[in-house]
mmCIF file of C-alpha atoms and ligand atoms in Angstrom:
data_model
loop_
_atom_site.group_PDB
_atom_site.id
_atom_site.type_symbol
_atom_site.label_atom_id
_atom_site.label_comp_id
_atom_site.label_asym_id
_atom_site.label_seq_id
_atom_site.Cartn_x
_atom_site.Cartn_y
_atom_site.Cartn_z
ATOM 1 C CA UNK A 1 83.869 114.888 77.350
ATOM 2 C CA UNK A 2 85.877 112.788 79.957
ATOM 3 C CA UNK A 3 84.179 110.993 82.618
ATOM 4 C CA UNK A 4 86.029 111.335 85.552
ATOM 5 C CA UNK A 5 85.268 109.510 89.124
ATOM 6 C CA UNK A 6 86.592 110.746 92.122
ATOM 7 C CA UNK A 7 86.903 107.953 95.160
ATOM 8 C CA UNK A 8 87.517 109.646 98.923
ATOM 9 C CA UNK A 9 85.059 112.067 97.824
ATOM 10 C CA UNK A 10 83.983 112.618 101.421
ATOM 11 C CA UNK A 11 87.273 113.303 102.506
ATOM 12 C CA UNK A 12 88.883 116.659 103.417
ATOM 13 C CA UNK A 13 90.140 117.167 100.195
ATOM 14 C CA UNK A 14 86.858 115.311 97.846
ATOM 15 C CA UNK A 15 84.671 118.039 99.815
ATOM 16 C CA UNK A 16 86.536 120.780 98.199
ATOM 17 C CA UNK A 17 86.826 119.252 95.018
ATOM 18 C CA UNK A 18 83.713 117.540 94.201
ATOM 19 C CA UNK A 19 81.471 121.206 93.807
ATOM 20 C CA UNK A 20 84.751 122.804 92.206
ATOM 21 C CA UNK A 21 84.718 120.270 89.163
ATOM 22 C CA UNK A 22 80.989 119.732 88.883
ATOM 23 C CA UNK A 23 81.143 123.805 88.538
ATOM 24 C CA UNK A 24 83.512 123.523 85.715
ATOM 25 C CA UNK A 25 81.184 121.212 84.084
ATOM 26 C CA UNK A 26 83.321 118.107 84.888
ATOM 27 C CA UNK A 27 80.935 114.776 84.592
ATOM 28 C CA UNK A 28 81.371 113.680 88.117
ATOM 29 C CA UNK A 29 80.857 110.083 89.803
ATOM 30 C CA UNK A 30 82.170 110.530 93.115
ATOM 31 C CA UNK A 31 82.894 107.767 95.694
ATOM 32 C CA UNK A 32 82.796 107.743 99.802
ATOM 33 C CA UNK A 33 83.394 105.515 101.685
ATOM 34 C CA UNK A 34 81.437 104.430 104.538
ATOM 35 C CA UNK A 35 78.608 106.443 104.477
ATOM 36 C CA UNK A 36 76.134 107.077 101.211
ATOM 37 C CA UNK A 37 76.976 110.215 99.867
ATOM 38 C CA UNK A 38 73.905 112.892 98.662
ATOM 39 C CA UNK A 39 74.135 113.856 94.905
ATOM 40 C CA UNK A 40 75.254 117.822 95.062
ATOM 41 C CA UNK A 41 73.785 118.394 91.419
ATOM 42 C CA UNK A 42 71.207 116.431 89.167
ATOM 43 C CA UNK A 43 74.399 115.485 87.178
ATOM 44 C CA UNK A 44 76.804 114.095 89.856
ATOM 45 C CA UNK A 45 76.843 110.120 89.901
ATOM 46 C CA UNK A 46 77.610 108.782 93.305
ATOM 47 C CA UNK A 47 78.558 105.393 95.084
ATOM 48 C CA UNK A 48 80.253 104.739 98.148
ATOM 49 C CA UNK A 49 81.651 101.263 99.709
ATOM 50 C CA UNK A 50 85.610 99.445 100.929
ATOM 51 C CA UNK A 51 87.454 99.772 97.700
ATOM 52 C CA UNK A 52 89.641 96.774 98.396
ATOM 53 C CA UNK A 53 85.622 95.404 97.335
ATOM 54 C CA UNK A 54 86.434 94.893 93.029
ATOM 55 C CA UNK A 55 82.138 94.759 92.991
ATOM 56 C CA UNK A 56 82.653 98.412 95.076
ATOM 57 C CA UNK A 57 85.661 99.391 92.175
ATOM 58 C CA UNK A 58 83.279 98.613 89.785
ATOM 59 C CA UNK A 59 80.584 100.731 90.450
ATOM 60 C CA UNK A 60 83.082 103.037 90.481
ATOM 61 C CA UNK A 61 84.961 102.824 87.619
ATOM 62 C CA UNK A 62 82.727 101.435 85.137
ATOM 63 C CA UNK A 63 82.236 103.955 81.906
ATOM 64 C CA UNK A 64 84.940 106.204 83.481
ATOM 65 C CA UNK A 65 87.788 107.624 81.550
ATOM 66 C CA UNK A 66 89.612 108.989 84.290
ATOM 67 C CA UNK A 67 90.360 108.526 88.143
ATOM 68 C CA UNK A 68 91.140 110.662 90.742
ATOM 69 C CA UNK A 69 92.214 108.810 93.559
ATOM 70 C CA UNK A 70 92.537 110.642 96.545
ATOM 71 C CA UNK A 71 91.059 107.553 98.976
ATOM 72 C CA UNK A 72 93.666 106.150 101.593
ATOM 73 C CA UNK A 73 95.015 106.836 104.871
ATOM 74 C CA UNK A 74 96.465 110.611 104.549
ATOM 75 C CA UNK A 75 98.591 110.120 108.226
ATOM 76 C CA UNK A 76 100.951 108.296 110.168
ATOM 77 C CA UNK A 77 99.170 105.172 111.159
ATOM 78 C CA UNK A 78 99.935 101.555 112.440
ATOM 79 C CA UNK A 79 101.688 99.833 109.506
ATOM 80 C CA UNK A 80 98.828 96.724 109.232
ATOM 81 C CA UNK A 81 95.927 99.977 108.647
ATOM 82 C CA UNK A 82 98.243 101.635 106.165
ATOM 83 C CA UNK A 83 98.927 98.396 103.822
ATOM 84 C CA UNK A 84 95.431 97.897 103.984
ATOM 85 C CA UNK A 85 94.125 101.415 103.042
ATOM 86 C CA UNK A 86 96.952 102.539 101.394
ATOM 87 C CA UNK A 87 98.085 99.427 98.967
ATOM 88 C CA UNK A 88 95.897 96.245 99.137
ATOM 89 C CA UNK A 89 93.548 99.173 98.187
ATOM 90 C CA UNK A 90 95.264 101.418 95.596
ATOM 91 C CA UNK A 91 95.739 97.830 93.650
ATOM 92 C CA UNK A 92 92.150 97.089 93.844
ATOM 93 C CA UNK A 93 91.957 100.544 92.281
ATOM 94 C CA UNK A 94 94.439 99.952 89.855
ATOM 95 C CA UNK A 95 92.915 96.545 88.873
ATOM 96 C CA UNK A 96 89.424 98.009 88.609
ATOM 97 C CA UNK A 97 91.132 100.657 86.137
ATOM 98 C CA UNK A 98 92.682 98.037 84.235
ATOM 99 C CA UNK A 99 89.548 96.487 83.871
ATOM 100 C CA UNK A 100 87.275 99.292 82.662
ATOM 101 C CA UNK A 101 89.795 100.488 80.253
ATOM 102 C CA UNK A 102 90.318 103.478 82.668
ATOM 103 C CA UNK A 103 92.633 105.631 80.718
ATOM 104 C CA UNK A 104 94.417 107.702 83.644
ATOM 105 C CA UNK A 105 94.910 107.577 87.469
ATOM 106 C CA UNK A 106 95.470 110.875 89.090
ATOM 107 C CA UNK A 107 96.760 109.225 92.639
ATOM 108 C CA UNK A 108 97.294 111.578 95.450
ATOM 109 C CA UNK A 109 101.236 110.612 96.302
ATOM 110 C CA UNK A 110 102.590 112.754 99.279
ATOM 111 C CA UNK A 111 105.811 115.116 100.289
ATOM 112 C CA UNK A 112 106.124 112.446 102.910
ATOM 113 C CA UNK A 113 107.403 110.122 100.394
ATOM 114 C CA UNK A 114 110.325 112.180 100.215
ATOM 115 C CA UNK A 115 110.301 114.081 103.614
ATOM 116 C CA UNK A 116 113.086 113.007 105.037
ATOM 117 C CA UNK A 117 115.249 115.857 102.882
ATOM 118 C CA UNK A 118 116.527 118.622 104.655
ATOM 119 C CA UNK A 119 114.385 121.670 103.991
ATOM 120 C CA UNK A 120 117.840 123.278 102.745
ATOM 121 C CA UNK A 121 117.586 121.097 99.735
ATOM 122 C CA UNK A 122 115.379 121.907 96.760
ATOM 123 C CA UNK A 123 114.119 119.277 95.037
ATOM 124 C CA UNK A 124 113.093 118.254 91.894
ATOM 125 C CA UNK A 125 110.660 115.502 91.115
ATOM 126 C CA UNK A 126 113.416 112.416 90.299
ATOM 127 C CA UNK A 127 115.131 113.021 93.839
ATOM 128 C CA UNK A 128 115.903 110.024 96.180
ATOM 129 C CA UNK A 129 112.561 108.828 97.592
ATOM 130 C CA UNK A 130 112.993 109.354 101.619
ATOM 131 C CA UNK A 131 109.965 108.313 103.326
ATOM 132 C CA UNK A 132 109.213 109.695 106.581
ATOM 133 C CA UNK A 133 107.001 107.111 108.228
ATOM 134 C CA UNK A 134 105.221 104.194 107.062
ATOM 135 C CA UNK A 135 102.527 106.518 105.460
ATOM 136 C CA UNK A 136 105.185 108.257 103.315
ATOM 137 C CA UNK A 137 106.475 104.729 102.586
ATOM 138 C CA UNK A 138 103.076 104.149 101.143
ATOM 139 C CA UNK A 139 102.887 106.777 98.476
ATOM 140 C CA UNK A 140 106.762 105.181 97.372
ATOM 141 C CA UNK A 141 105.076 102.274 96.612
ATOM 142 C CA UNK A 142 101.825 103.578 95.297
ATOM 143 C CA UNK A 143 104.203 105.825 92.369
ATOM 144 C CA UNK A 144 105.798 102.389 92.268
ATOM 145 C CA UNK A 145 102.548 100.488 91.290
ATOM 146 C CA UNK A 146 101.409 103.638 88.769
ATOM 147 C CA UNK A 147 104.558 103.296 87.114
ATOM 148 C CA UNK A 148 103.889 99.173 87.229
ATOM 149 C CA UNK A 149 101.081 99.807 85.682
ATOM 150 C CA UNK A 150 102.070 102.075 83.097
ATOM 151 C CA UNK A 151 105.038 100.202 82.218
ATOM 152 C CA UNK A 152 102.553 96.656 81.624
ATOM 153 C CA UNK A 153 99.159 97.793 81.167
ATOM 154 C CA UNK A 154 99.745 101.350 79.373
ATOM 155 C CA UNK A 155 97.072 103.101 82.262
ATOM 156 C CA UNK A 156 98.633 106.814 82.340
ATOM 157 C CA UNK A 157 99.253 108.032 85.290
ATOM 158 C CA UNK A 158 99.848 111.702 87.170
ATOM 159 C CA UNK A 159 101.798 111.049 91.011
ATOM 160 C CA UNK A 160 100.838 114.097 92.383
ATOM 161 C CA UNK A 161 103.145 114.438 95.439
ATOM 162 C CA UNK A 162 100.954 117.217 97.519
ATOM 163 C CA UNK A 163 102.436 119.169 100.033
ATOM 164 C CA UNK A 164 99.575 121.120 102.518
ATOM 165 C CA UNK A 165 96.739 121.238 101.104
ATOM 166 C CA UNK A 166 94.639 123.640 102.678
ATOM 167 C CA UNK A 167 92.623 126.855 102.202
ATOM 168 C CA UNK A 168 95.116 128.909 103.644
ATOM 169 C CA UNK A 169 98.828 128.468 105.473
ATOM 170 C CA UNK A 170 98.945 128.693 108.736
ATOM 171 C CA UNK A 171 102.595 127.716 109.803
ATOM 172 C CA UNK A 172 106.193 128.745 108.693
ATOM 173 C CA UNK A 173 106.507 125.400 107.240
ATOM 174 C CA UNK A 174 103.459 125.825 105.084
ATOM 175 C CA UNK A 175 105.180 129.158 103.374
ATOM 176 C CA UNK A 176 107.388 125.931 101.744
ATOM 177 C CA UNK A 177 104.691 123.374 101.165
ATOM 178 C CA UNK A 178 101.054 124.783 100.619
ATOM 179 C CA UNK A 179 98.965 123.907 98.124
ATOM 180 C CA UNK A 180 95.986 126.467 97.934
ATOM 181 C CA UNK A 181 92.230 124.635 97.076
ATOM 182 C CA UNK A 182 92.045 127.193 93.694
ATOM 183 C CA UNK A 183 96.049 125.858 92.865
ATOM 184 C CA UNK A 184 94.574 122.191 93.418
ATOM 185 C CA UNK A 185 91.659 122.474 91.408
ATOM 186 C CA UNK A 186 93.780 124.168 88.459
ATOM 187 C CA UNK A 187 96.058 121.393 88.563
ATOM 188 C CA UNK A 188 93.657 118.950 88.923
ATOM 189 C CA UNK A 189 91.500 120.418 85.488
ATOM 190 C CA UNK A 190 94.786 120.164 83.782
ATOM 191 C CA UNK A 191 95.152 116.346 84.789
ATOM 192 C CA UNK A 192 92.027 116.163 83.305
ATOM 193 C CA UNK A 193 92.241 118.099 80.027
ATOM 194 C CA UNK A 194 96.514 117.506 79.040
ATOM 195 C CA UNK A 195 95.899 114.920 76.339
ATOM 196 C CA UNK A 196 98.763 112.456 77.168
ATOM 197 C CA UNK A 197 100.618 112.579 80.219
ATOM 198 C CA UNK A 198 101.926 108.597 80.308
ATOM 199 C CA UNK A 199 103.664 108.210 83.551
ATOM 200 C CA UNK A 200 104.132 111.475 85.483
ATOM 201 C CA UNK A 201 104.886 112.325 89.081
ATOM 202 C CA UNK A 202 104.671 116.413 90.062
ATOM 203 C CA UNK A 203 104.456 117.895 92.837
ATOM 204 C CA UNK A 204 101.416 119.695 94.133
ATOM 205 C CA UNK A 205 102.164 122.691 95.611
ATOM 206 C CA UNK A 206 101.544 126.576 94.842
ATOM 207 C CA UNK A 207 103.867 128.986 93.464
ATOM 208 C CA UNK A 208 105.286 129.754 96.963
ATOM 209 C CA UNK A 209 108.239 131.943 97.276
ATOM 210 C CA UNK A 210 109.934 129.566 99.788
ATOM 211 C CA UNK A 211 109.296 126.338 97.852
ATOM 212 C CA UNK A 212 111.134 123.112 98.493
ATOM 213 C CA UNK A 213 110.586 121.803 94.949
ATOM 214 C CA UNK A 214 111.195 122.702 91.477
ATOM 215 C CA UNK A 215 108.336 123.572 89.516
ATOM 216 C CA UNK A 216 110.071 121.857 86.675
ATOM 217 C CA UNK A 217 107.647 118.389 86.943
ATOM 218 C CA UNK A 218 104.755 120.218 86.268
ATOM 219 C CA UNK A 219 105.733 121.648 82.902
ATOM 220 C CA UNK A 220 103.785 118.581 80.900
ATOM 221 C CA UNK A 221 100.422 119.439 82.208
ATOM 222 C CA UNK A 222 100.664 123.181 81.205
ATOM 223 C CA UNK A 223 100.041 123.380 85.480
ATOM 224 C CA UNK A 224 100.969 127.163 86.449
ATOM 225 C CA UNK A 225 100.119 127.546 89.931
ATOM 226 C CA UNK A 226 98.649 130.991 91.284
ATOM 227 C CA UNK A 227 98.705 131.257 94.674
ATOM 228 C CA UNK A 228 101.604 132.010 96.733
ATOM 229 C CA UNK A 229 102.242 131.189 100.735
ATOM 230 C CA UNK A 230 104.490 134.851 101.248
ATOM 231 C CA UNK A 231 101.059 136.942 101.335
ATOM 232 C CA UNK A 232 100.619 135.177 103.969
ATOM 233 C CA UNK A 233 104.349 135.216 105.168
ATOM 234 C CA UNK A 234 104.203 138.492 107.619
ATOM 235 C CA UNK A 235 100.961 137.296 109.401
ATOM 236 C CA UNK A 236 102.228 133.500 110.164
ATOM 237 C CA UNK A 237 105.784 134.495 110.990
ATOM 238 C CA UNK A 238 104.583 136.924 113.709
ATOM 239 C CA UNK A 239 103.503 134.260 115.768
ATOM 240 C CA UNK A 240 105.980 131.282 117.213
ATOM 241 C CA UNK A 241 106.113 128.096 115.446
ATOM 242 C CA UNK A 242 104.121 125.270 116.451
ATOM 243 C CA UNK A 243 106.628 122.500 115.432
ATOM 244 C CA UNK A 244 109.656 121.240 117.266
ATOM 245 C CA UNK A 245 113.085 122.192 116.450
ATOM 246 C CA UNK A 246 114.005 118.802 114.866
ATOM 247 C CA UNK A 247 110.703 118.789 112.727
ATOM 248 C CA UNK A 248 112.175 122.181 111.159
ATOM 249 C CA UNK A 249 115.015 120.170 109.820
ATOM 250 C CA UNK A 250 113.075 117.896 108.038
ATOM 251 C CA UNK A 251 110.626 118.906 104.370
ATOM 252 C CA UNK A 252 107.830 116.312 106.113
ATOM 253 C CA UNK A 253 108.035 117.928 109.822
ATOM 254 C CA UNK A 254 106.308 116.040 112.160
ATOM 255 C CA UNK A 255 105.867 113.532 110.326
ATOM 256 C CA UNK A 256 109.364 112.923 110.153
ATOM 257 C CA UNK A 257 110.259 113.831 113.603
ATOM 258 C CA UNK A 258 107.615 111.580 114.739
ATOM 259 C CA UNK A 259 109.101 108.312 116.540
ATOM 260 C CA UNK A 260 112.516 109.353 115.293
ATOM 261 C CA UNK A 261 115.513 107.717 116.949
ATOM 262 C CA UNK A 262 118.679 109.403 115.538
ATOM 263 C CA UNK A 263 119.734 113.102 115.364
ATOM 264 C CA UNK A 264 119.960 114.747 112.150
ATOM 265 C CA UNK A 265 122.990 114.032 110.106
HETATM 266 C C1 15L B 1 99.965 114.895 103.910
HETATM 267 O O1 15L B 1 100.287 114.017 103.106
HETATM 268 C C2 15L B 1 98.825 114.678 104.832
HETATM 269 O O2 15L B 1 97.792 113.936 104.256
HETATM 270 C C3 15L B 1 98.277 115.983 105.377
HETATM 271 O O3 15L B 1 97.505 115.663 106.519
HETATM 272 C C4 15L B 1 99.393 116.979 105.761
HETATM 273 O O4 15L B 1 100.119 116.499 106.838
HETATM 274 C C5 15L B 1 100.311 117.193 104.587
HETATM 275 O O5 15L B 1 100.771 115.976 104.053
HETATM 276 C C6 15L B 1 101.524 118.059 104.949
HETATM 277 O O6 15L B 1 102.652 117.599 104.788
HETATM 278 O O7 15L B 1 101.308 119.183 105.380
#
């Protein structure tokens, strides 16, 4: 069986996943950050430090077959916090993998890499990258180092661009972009179980009616998405929409209306 570590384990999304997968059975080290995180079964391994630390990688990574890295800086931020967290830290990551003979790298990319597409576009995975911010920007170059390190070093990896990922939509743009947690847990097991994936990017998002991207990229991992935004459709809609008119324009929102100096073209 796979041994899989998870690092931002005590982030939004590691608290969802870390008792889905040790339910499925999944052999589970999982890694905070700051603080020292509690074992949530007799089975789950856990550590927790600054993974630009290669002794704090190592305790990681060491014996594990696969990664799934959801640690980083998941918003806008200043751009020195963001090439700290986001790639001085993914290659620490990446260089801990290489070292432990990790085989795969699930790395949580983001729809802000791209989310500078008009939401009347659908896309599919191999569109134009069109970050939205500096954070967006970061998940360009983090599918850039997977595919670096792919290309030289043969570590497999899935670039799982995620849109909202969230127990339930609550917005009009989230009818386009959610994720549901059972959706990212089913696509997650298959990153575990597909037997070769090499270098993949797909996005993560549910089978929502109103999707901005084709489901096409997802068709190696066997990944069929269940949930779907439009049950929730009649309910959000009834109520106004929290973001801006320019943010509407845009696949990343706020994000990409944020700080934005020219109109939409
Ligand atoms: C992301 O990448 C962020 O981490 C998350 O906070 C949401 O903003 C999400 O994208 C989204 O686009 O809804």
């Amino acid at each position: 069986m796979a041994r899989v570590a998870l690092t931002g384990a005590s982030g939004q999304l590691g608290r969802v996943l870390r008792p889905a997968l040790l339910a499925r059975g999944i052999a589970l080290r999982s890694a905070g950050g700051r603080t020292p995180l509690e074992p949530l079964t007799p089975e789950e391994e856990v550590c927790h430090g600054d993974l630009r630390d290669p002794a704090v990688v190592d305790a990681a990574l060491r014996g594990v077959d696969i990664l799934i890295h959801m640690a980083g800086t998941s918003v806008e931020r200043p751009l020195p916090e963001i090439i700290e967290n986001n790639l001085v830290g993914l290659q620490a990551v990446y260089e801990g993998a290489r070292r432990h003979g990790v085989r795969r790298v699930v790395f949580a990319s983001s729809n802000h890499a791209i989310g500078m597409h008009d939401v009347g576009t659908k896309l599919d995975s191999d569109c134009d990258f069109r970050p939205d911010g500096f954070y967006g920007l970061s998940k360009m170059w983090g599918e850039g180092l997977a595919r670096l390190y792919w290309d030289k070093h043969g570590i497999e990896s899935v670039c799982v661009r995620i849109g909202s990922a969230l127990e339930r939509p609550t917005e009009p743009r989230h009818l386009s972009t959610w994720f549901g947690h059972d959706d990212l847990v089913r696509f997650l097991l298959r990153c575990i179980e597909t037997p070769a994936v090499g270098f993949l990017v797909a996005w993560g998002v549910s089978n929502n009616a109103r999707s901005y991207w084709k489901p096409t990229a997802c068709e190696p991992l066997g990944y069929v998405p269940l949930q779907d935004s439009e049950d929730y459709a009649a309910e959000i809609l009834a109520h106004p929409d929290p973001l801006e008119p320019v943010a509407r324009r845009y696949q990343g929102g706020s994000f990409a209306a944020h700080d934005l100096t020219v109109a939409p073209r």
